PDB file of C-alpha atoms and ligand atoms in Angstrom:
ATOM      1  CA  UNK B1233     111.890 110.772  92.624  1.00 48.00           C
ATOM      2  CA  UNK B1234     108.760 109.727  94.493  1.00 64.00           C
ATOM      3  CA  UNK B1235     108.141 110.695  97.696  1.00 71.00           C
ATOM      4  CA  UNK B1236     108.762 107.764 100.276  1.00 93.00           C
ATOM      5  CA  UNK B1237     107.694 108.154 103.799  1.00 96.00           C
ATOM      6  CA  UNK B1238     109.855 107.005 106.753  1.00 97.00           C
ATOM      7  CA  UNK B1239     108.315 103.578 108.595  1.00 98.00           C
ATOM      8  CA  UNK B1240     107.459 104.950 112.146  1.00 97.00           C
ATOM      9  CA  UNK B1241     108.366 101.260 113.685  1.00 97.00           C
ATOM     10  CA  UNK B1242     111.628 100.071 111.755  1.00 98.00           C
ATOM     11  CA  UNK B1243     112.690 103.245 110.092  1.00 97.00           C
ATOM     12  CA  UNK B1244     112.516 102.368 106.858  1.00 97.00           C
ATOM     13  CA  UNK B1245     111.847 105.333 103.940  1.00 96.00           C
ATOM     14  CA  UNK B1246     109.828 103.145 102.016  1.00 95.00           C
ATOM     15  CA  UNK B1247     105.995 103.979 102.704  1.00 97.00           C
ATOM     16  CA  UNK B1248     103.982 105.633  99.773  1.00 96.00           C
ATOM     17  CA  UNK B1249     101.676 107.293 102.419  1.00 96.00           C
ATOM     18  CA  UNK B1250     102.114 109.240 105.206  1.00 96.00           C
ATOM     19  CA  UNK B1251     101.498 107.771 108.491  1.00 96.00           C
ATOM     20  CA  UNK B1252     100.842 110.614 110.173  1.00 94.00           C
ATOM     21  CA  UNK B1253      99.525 114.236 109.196  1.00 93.00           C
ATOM     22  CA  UNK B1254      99.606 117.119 111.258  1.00 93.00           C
ATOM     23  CA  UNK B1255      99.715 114.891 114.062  1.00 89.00           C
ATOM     24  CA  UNK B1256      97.082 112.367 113.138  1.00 92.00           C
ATOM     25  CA  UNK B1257      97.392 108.800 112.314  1.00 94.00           C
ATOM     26  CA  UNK B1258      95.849 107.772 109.290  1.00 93.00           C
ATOM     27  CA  UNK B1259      94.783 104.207 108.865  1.00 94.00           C
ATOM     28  CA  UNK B1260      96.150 103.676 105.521  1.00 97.00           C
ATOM     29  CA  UNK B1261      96.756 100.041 104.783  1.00 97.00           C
ATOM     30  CA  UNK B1262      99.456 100.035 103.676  1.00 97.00           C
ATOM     31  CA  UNK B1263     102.275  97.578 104.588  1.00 98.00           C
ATOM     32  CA  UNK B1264     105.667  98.411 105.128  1.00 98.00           C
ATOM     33  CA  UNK B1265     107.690  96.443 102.963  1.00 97.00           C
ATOM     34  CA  UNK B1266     110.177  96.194 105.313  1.00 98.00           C
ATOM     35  CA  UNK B1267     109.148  95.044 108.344  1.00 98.00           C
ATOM     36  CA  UNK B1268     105.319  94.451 107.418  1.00 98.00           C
ATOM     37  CA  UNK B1269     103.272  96.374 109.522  1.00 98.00           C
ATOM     38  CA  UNK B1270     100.093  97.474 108.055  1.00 98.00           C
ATOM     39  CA  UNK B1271      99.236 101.014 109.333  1.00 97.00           C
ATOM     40  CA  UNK B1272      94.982 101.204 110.689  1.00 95.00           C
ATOM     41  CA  UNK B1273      95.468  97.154 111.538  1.00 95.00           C
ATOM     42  CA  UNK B1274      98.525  95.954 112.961  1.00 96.00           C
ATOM     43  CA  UNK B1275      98.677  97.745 115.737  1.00 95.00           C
ATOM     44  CA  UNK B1276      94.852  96.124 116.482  1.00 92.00           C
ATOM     45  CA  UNK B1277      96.130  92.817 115.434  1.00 92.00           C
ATOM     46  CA  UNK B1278      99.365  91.711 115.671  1.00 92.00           C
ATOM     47  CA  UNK B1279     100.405  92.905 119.184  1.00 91.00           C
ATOM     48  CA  UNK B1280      99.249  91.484 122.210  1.00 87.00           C
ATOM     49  CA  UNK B1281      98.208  94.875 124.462  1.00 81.00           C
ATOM     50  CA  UNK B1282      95.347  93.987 126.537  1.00 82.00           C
ATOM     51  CA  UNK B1283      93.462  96.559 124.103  1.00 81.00           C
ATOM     52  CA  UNK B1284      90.610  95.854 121.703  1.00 84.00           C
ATOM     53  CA  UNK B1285      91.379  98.534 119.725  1.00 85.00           C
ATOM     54  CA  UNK B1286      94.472 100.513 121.013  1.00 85.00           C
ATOM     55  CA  UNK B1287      93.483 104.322 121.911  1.00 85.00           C
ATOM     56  CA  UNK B1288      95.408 106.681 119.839  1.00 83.00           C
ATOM     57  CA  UNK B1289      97.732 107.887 122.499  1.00 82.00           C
ATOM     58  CA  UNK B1290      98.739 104.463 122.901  1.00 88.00           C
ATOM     59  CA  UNK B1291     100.201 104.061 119.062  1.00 93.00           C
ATOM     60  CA  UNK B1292     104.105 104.102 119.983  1.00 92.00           C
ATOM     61  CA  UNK B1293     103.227 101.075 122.498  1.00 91.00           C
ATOM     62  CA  UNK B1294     102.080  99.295 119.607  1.00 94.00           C
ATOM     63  CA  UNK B1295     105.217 100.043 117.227  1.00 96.00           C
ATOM     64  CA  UNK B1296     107.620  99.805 120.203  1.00 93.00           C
ATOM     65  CA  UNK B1297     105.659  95.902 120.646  1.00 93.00           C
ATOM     66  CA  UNK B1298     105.883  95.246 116.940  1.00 96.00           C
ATOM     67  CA  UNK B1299     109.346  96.337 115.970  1.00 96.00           C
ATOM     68  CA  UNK B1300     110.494  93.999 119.505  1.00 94.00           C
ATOM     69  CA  UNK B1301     108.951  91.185 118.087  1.00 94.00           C
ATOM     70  CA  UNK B1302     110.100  91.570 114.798  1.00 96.00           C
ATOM     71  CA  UNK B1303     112.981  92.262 115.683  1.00 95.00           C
ATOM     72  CA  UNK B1304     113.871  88.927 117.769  1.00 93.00           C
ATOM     73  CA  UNK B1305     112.437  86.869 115.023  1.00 94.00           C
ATOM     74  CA  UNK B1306     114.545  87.655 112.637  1.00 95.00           C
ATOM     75  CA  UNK B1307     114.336  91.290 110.842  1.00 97.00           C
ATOM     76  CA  UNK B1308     112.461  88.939 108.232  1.00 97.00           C
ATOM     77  CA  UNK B1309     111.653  91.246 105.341  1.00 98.00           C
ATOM     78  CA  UNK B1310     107.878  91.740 104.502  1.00 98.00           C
ATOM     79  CA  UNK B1311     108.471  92.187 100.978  1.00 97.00           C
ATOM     80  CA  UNK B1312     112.054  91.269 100.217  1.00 97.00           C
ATOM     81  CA  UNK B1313     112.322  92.227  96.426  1.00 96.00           C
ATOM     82  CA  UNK B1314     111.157  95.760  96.966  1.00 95.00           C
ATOM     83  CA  UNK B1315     114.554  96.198  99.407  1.00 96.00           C
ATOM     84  CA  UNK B1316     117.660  97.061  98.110  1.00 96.00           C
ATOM     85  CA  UNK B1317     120.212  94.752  97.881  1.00 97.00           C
ATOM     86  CA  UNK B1318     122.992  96.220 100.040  1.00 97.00           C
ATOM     87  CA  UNK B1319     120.405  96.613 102.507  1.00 97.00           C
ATOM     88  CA  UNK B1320     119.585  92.949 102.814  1.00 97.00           C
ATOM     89  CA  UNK B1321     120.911  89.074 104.052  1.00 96.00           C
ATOM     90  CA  UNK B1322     118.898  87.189 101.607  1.00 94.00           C
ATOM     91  CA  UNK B1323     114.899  87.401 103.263  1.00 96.00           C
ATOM     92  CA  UNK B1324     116.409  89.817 106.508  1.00 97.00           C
ATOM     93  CA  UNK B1325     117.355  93.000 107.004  1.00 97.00           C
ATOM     94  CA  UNK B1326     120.880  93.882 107.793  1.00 97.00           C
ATOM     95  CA  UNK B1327     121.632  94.540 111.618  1.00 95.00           C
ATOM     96  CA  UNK B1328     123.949  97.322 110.973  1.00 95.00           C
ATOM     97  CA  UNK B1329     120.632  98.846 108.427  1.00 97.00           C
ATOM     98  CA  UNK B1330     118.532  98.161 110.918  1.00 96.00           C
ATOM     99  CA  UNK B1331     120.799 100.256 113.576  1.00 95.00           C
ATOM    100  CA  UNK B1332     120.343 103.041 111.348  1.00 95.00           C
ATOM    101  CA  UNK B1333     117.270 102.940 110.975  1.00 96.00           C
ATOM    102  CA  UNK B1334     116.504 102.944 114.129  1.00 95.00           C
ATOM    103  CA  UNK B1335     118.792 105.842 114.940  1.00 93.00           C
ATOM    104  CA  UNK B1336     117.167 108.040 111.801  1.00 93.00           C
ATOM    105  CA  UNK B1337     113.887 107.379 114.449  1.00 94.00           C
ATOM    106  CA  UNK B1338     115.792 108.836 117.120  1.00 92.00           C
ATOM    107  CA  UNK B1339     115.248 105.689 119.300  1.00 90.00           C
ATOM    108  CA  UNK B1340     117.624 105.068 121.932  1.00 87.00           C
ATOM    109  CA  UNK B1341     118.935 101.709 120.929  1.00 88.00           C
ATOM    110  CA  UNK B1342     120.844 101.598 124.262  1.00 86.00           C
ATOM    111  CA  UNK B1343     117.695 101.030 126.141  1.00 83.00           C
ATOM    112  CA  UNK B1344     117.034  98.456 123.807  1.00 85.00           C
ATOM    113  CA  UNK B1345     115.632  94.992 126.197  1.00 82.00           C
ATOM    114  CA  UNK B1346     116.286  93.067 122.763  1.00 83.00           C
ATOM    115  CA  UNK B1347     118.239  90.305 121.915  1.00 79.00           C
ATOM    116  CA  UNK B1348     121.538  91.350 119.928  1.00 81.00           C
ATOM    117  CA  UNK B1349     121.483  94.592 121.465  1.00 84.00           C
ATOM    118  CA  UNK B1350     123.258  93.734 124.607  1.00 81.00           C
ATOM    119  CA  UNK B1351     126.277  95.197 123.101  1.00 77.00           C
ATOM    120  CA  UNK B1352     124.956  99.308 122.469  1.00 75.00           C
TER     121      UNK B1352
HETATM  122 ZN1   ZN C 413     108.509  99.235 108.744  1.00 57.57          ZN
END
């Protein structure tokens, strides 16, 4: 088995590279299949922060902005033939996988200000 890396904003183990080592992000490029952010550019690009580039100790703003977004459009999977199928609703992510996952990333889905999570 090949080693697979756990998504820092939707949880998923399905990242080739680490994202971070020893405590340093790593701009890798790559795209999660999952929920499609691309580690070194997303976090630049497809938030809205107010930053130009976002300063390093500002990273988990950028995920926690991401995954929200994501999130309320739809858990639309990046790459939805690389997911497994009892994972998946045709092109989405399961909600119940997606609690998981989020759990596994010891987020407190409780304190969730997303729609569909009214009910944690
Ligand atoms: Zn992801």
């Amino acid at each position: 088995m090949c080693a697979r890396y756990t998504c820092p904003v939707c949880g998923y183990e399905g990242l080739e590279n680490a994202v971070f080592v020893n405590g340093e992000y790593l701009n890798t490029f790559e795209i999660c299949t999952c929920c499609g952010f691309e580690f070194g550019f997303s976090e630049d690009h497809d938030v809205v922060h107010g930053f130009i580039t976002i300063p390093e100790s500002f990273l988990e703003v950028a995920f926690q902005l991401y995954r929200k977004k994501w999130i309320e459009e739809g858990i639309r999977l990046f790459d939805s033939k690389s997911i497994p199928e009892n994972k998946k609703n045709k092109d989405s992510l399961k909600f119940d996988v997606l609690v998981d996952q989020l759990k596994a990333l010891k987020l407190d889905v409780s304190n969730f200000d997303i729609k569909g999570f009214e009910k944690f």
